[in-house]
Coordinates of N, CA and C in Angstrom, one line a residue:
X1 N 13.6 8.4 -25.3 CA 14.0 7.2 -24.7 C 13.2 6.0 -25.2
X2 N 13.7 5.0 -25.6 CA 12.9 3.5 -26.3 C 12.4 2.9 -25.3
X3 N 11.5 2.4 -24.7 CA 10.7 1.6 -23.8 C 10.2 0.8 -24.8
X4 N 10.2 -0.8 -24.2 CA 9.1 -1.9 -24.6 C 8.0 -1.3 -24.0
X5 N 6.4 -1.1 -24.3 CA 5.7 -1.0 -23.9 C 4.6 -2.4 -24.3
X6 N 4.4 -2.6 -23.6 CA 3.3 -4.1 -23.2 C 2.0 -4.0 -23.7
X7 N 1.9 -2.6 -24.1 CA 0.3 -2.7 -24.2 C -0.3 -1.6 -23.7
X8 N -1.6 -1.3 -24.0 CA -2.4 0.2 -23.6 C -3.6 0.1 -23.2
X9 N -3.6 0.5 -22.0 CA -4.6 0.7 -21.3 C -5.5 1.6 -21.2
X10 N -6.4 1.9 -22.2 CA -7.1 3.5 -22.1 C -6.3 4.8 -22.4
X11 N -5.9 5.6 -22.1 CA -4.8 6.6 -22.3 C -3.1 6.3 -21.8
X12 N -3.5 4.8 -21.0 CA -1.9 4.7 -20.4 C -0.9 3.2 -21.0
X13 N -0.1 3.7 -21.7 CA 1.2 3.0 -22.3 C 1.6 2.1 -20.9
X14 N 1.7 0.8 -21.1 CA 2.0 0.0 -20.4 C 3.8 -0.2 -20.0
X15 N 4.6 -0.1 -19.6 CA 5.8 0.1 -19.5 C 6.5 -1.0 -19.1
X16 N 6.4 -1.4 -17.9 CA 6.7 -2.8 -17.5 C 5.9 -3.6 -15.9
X17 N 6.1 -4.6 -15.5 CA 5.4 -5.1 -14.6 C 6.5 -4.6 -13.6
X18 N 5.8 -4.0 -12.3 CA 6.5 -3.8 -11.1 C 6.3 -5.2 -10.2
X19 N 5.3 -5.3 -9.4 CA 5.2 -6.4 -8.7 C 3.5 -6.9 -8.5
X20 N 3.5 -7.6 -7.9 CA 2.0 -8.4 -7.9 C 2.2 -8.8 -6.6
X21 N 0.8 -8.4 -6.2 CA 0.6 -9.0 -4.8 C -1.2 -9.8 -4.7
X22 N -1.8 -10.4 -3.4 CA -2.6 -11.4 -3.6 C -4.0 -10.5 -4.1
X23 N -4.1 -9.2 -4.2 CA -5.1 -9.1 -5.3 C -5.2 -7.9 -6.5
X24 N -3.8 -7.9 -6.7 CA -4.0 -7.3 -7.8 C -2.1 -7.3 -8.7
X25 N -2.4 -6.8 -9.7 CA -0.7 -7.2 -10.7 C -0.6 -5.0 -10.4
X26 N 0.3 -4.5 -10.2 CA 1.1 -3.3 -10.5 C 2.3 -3.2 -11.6
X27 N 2.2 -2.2 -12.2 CA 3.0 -1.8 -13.2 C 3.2 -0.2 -13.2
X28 N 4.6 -0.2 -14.0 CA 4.5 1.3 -14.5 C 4.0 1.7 -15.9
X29 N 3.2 2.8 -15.9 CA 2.8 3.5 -17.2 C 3.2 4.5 -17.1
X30 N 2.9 4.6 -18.9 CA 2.9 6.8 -18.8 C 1.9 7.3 -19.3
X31 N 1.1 7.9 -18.6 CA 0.3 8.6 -19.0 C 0.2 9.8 -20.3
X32 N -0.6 9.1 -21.0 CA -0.1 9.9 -22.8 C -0.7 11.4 -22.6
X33 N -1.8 11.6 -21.8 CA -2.7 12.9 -22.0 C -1.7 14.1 -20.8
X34 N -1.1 13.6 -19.8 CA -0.5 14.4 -19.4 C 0.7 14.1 -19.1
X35 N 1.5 13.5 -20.2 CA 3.0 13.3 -20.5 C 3.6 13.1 -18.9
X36 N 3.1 11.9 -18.1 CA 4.2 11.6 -16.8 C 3.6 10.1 -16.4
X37 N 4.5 9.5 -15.9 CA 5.0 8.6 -15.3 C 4.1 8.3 -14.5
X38 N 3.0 6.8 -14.1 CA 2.0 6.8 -12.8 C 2.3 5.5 -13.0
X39 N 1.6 4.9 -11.8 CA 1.2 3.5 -11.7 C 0.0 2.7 -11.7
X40 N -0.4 1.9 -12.0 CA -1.3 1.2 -12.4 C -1.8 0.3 -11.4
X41 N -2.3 -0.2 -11.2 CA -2.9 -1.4 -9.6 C -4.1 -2.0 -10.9
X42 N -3.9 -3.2 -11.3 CA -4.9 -4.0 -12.1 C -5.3 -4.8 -11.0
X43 N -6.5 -5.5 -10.7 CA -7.4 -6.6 -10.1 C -7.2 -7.4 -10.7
X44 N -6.5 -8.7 -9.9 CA -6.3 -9.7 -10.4 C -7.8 -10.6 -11.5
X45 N -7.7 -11.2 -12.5 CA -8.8 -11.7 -13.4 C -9.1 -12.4 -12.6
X46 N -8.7 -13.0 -11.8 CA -9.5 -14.2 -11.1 C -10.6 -13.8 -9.9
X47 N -9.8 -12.6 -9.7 CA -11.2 -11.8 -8.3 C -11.9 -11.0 -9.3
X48 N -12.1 -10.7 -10.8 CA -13.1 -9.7 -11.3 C -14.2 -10.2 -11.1
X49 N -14.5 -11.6 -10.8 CA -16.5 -11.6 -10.8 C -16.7 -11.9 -9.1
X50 N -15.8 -11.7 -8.4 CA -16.3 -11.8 -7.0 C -16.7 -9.9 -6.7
X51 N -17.4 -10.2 -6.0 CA -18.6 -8.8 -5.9 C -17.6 -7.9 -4.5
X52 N -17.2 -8.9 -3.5 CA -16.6 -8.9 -2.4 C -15.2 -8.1 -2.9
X53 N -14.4 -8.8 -3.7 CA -13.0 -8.5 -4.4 C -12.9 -7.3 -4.8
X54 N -14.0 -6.9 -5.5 CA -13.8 -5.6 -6.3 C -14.4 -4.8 -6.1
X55 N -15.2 -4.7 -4.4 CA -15.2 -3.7 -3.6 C -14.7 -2.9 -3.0
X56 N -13.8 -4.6 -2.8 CA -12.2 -4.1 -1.2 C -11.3 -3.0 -2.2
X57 N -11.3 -3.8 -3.8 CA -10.5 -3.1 -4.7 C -10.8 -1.8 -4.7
X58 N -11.8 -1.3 -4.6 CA -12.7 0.0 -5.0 C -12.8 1.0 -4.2
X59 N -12.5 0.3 -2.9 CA -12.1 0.8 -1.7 C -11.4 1.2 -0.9
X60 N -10.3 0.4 -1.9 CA -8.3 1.5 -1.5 C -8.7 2.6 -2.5
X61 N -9.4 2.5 -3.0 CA -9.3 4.1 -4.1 C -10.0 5.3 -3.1
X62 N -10.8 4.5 -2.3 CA -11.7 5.6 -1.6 C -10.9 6.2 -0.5
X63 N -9.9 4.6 0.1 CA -9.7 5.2 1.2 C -8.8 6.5 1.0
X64 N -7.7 5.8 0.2 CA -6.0 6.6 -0.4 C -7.0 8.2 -0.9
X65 N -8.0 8.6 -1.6 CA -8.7 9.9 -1.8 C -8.8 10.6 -0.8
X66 N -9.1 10.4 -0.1 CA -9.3 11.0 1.4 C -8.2 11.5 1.7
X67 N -7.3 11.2 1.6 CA -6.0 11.1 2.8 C -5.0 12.1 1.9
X68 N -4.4 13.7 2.5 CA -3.9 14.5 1.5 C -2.2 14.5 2.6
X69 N -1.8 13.7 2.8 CA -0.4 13.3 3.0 C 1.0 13.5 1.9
X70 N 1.6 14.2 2.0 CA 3.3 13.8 1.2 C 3.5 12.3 1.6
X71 N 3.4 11.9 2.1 CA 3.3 10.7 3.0 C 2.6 9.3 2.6
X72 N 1.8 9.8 2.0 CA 0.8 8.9 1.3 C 0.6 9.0 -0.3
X73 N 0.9 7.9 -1.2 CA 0.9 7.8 -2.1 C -0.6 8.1 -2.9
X74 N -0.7 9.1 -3.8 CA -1.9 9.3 -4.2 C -2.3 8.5 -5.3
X75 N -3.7 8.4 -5.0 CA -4.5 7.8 -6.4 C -5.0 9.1 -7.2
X76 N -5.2 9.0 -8.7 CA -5.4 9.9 -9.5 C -6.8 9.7 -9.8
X77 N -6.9 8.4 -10.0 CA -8.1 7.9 -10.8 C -8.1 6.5 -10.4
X78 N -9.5 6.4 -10.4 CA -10.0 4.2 -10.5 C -11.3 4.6 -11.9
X79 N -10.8 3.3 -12.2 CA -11.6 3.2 -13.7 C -12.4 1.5 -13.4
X80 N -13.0 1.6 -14.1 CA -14.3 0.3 -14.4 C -14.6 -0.2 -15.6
X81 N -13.3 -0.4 -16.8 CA -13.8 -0.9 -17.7 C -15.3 -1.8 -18.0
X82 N -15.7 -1.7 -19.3 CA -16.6 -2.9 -19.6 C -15.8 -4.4 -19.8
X83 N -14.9 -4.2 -20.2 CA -14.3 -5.3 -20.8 C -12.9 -5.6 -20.3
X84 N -12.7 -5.3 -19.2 CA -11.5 -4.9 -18.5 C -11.6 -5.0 -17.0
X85 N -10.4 -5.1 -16.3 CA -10.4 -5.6 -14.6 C -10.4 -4.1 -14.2
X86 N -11.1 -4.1 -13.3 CA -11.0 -2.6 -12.4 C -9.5 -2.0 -12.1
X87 N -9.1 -0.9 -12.2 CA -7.8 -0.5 -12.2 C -7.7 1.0 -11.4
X88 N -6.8 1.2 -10.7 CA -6.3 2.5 -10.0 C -5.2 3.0 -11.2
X89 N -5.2 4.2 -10.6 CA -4.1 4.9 -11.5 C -3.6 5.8 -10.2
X90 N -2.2 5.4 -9.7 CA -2.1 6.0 -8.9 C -0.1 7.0 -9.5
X91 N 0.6 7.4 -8.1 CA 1.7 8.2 -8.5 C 2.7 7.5 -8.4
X92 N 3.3 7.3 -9.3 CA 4.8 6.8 -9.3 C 5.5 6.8 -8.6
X93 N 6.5 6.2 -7.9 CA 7.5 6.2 -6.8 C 8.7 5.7 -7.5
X94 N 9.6 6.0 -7.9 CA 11.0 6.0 -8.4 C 11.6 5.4 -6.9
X95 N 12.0 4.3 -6.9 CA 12.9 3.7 -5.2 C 12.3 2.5 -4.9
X96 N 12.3 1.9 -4.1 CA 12.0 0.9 -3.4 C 11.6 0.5 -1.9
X97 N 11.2 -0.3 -2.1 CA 10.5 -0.5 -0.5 C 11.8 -1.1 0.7
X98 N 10.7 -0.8 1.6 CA 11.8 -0.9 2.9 C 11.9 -2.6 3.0
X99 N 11.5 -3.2 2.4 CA 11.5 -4.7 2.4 C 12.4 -5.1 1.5
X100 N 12.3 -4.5 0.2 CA 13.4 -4.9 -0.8 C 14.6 -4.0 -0.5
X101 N 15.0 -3.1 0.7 CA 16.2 -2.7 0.6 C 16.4 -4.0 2.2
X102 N 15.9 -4.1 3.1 CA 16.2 -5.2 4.1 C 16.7 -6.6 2.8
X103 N 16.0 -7.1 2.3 CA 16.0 -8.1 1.0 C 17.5 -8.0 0.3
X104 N 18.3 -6.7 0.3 CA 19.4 -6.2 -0.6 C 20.6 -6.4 0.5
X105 N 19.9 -6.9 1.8 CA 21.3 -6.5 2.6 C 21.2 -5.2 3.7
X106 N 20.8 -4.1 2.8 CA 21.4 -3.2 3.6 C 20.4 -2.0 4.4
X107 N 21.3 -1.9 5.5 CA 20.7 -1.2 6.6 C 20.9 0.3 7.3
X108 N 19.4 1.1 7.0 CA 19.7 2.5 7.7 C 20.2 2.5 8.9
X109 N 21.4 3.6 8.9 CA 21.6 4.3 10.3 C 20.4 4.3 11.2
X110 N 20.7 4.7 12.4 CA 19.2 5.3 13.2 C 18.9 6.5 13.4
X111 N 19.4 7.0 12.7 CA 18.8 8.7 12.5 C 17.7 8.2 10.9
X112 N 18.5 7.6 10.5 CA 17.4 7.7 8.8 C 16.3 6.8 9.2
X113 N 16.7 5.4 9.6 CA 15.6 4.8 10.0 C 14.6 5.7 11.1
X114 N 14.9 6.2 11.9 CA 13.9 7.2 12.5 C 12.9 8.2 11.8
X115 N 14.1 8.9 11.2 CA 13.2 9.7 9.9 C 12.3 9.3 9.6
X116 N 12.4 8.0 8.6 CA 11.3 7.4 7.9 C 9.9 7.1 8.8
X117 N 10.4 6.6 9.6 CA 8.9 6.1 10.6 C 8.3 7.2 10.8
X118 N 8.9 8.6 11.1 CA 8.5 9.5 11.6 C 7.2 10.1 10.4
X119 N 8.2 10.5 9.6 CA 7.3 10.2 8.1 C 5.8 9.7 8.0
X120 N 6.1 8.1 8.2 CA 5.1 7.1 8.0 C 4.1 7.6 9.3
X121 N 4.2 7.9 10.5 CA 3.8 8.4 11.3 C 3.0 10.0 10.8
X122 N 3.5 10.5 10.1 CA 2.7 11.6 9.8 C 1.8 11.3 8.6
X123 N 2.3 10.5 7.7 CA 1.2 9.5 7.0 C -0.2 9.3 7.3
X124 N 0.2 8.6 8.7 CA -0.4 7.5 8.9 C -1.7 9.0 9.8
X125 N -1.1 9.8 10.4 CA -2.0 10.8 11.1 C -3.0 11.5 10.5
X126 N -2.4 12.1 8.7 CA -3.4 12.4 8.3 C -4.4 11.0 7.7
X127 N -4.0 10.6 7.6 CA -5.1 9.0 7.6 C -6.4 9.4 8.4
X128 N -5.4 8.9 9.9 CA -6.3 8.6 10.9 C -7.1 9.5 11.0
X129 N -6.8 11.3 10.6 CA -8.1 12.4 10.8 C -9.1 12.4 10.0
X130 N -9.0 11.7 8.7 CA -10.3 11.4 8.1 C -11.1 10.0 8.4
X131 N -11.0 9.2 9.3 CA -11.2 7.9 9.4 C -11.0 7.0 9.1
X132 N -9.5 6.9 8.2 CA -8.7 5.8 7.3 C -7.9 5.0 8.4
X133 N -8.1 3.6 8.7 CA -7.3 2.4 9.3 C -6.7 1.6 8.7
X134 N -5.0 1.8 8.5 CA -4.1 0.5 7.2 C -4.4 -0.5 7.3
X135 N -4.4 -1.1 8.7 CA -4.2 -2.5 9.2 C -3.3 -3.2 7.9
X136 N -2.5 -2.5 7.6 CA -1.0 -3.4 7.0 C 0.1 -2.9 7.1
X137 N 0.4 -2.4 7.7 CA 1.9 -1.3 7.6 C 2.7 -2.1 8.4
X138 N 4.0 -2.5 7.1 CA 5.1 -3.3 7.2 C 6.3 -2.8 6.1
X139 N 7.2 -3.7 6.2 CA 8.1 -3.1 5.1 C 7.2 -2.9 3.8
X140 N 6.9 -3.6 3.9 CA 6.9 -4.1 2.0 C 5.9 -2.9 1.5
X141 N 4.9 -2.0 2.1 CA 4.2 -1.2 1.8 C 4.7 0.3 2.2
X142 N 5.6 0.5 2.8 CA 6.8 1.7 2.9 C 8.0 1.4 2.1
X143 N 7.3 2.8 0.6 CA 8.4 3.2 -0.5 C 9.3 4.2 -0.1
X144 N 10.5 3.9 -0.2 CA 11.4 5.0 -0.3 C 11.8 5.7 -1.4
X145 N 11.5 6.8 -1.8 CA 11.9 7.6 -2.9 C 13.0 8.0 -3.0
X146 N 13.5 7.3 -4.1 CA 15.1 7.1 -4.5 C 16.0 8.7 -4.6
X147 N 15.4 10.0 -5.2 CA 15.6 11.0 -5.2 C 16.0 11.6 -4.0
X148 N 14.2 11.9 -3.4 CA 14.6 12.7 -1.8 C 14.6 11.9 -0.5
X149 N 14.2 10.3 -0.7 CA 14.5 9.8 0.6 C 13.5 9.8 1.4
X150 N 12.4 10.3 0.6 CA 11.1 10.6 1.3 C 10.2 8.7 1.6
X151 N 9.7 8.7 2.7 CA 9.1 7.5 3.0 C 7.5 7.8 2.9
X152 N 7.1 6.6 2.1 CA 5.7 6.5 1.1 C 4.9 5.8 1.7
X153 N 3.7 5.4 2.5 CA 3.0 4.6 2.8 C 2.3 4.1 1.4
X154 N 1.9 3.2 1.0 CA 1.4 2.2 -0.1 C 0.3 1.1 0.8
X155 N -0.5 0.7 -0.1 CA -1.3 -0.3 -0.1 C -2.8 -0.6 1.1
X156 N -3.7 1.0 0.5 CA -4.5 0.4 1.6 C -5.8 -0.4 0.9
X157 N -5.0 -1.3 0.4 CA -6.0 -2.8 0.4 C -6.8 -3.3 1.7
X158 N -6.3 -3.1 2.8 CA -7.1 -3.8 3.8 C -7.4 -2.4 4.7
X159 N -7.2 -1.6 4.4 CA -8.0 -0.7 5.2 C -9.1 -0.4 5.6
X160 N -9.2 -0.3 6.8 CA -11.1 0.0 7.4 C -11.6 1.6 7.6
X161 N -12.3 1.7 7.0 CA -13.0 3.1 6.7 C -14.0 3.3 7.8
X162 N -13.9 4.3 8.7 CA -14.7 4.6 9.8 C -16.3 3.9 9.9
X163 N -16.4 4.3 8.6 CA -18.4 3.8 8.9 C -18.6 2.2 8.4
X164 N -19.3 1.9 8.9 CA -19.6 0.0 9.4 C -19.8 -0.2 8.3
X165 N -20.5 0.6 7.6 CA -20.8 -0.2 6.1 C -19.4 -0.4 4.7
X166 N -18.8 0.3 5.1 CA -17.3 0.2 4.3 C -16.5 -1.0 4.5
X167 N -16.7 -1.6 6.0 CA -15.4 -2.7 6.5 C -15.9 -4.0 5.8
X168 N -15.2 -4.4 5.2 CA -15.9 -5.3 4.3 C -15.0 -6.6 4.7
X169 N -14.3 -6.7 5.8 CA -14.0 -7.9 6.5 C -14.6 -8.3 7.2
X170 N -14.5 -10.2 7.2 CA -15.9 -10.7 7.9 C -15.2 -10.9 9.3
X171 N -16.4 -10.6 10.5 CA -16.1 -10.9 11.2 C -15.6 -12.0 12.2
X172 N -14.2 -11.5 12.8 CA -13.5 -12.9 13.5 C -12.3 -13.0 12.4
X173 N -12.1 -12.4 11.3 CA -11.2 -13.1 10.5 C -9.7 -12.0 10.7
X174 N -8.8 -12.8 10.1 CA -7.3 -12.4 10.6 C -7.1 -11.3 8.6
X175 N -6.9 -9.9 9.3 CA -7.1 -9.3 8.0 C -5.3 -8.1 8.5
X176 N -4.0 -8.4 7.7 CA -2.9 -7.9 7.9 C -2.2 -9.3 8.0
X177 N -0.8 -8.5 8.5 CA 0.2 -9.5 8.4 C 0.7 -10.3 10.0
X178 N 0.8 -11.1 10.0 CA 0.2 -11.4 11.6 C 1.8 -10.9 12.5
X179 N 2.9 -11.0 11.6 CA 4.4 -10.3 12.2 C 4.1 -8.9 12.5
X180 N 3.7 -8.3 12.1 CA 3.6 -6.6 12.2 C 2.2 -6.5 13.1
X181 N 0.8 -7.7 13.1 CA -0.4 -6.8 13.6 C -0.3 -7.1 15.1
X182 N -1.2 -5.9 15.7 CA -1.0 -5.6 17.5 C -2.2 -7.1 17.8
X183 N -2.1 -7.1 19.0 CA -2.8 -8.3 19.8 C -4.3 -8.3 19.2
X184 N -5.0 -7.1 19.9 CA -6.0 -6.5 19.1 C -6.6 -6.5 17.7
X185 N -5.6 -6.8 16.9 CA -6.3 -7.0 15.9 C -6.0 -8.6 15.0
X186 N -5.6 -9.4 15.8 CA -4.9 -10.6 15.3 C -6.6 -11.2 16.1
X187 N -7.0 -10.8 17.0 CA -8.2 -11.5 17.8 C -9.6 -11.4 16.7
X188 N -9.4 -9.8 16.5 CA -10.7 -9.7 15.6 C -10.5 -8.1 15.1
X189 N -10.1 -8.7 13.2 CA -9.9 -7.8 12.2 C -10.7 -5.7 12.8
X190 N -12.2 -6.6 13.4 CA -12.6 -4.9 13.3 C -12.3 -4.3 14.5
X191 N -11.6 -5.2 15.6 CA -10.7 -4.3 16.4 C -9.6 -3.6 16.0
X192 N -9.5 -3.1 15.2 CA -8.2 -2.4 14.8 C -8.5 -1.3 15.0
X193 N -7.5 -0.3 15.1 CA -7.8 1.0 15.4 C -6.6 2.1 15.0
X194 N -6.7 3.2 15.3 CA -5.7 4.2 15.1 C -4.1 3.6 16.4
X195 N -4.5 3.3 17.2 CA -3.0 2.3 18.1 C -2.4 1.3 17.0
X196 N -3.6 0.3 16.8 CA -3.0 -0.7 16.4 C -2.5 -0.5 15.0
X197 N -2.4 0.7 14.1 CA -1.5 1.2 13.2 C -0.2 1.8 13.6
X198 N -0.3 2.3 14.7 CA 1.1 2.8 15.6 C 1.4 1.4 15.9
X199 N 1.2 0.5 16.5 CA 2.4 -0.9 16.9 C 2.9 -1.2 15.6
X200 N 2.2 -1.1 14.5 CA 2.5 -1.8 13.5 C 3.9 -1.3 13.2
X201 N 4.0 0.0 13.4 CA 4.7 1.0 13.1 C 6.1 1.1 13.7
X202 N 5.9 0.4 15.0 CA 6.9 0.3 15.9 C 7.3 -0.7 15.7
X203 N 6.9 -2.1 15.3 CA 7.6 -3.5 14.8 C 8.3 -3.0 13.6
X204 N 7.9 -1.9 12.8 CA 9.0 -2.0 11.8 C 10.0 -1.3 12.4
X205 N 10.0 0.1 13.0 CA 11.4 0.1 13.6 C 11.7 -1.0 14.1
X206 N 11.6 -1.2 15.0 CA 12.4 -2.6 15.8 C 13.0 -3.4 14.5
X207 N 12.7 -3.5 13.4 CA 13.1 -4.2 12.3 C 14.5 -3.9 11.7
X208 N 13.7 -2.5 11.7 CA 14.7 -1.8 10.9 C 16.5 -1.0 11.5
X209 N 15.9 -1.4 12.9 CA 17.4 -1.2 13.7 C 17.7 -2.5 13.9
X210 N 16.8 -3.6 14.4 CA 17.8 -4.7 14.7 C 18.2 -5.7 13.7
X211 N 17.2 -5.6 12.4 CA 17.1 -6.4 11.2 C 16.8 -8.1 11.2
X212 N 15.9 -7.9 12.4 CA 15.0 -8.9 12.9 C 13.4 -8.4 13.6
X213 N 12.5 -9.4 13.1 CA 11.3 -8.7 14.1 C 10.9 -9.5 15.5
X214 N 10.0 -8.8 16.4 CA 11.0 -8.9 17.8 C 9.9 -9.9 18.1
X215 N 9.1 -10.5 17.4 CA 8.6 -12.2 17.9 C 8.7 -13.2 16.4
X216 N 9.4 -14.3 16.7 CA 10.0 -15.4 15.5 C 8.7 -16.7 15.8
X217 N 8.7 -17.6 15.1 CA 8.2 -18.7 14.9 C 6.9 -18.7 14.2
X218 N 6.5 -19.5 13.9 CA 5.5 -19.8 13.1 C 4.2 -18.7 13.0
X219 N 3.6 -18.7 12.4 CA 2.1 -17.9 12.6 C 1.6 -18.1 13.3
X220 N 0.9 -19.5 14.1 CA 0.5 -19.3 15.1 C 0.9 -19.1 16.3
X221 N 2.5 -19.4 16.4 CA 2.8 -18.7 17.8 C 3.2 -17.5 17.7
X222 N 3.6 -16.9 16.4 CA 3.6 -15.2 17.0 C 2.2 -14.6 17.2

């Protein structure tokens, strides 16, 4: 098969840009040493010399390690170039997120929609037994695998890791998405907890059956 490839990252053929979010660009590669398909998570250039940035970065690698979920998207590897942005190497997901299929129009039954959360819910449990907190779980970080239909938790960028020296959110500050986060943790980031990953959980059903979320208006009044 012909692919444009962008460029090479260490042993991984750059394939094309998936999406970009506020701190880092994703893409797909293929991995040349063991002939398969992964994804990439680069740190944005502009957070490489913040010390803070490329902690939090270094720290979805730790959290997502920990956590041995079907449910959870694995990392393979984080790397540290000299001359290069810090980078995950994580697994491929062939499908799309529950945000870009809401974004397309279209809407699961409520048996599938169920499914999935349930899924995300067993995700989210083996998380919680090692000490892993999302504080982000929303559409846009639940992939659906186009094949088996299987539902992917993604993105623990803001995740808090049980021990105080890991939480690298300052305190008082608003860390998630303020539509999906519980009371608790909209007050103060290191109140989050294993609940307030279940509400999150529950606002997306509610989303996802009614294809609205169940408080509207601005940020500060939700």
């Amino acid at each position: 098969q012909n692919v444009l490839h962008l460029g090479r990252l260490d042993e991984f053929e750059i394939i094309h840009h998936l999406a970009s979010g506020a701190t880092g660009h994703l893409f797909r590669a293929r991995d040349t040493k063991l002939t398969r398909s992964v994804a990439v998570k680069v740190l944005r250039a502009e957070l490489c010399t913040s010390r803070p940035a490329r902690q939090r970065f270094l720290q979805e690698a730790n959290a997502i390690a920990r956590v041995n979920s079907d449910h959870i998207v694995k990392v393979f590897d984080v790397r540290e170039p000299d001359a290069f942005a810090p980078y995950l190497v994580m697994e491929f997901i062939d499908g799309m997120s529950a945000q870009q299929m809401q974004a397309a129009g279209q809407r699961p039954d409520q048996r599938t929609a169920v499914g999935w959360i349930c899924q995300v819910l067993e995700g989210l449990d083996a998380a919680h037994a090692v000490g892993v907190v999302h504080r982000d779980v929303k559409p846009g970080n639940i992939l659906l695998e186009r094949k088996s239909g299987r539902a992917k938790l993604v993105d623990f960028g803001l995740a808090r890791l049980n021990e105080d020296s890991f939480d690298l959110t300052s305190p008082g500050s608003i860390a998630g998405t303020p539509g999906y986060m519980a009371p608790e943790q909209i007050l103060d980031a290191h109140e989050a907890n294993e609940v307030s990953d279940v509400y999150s959980v529950a606002v997306v059903l509610y989303e996802l059956l009614t294809g609205e979320l169940p408080f509207r208006g601005s940020t500060r009044m939700v």
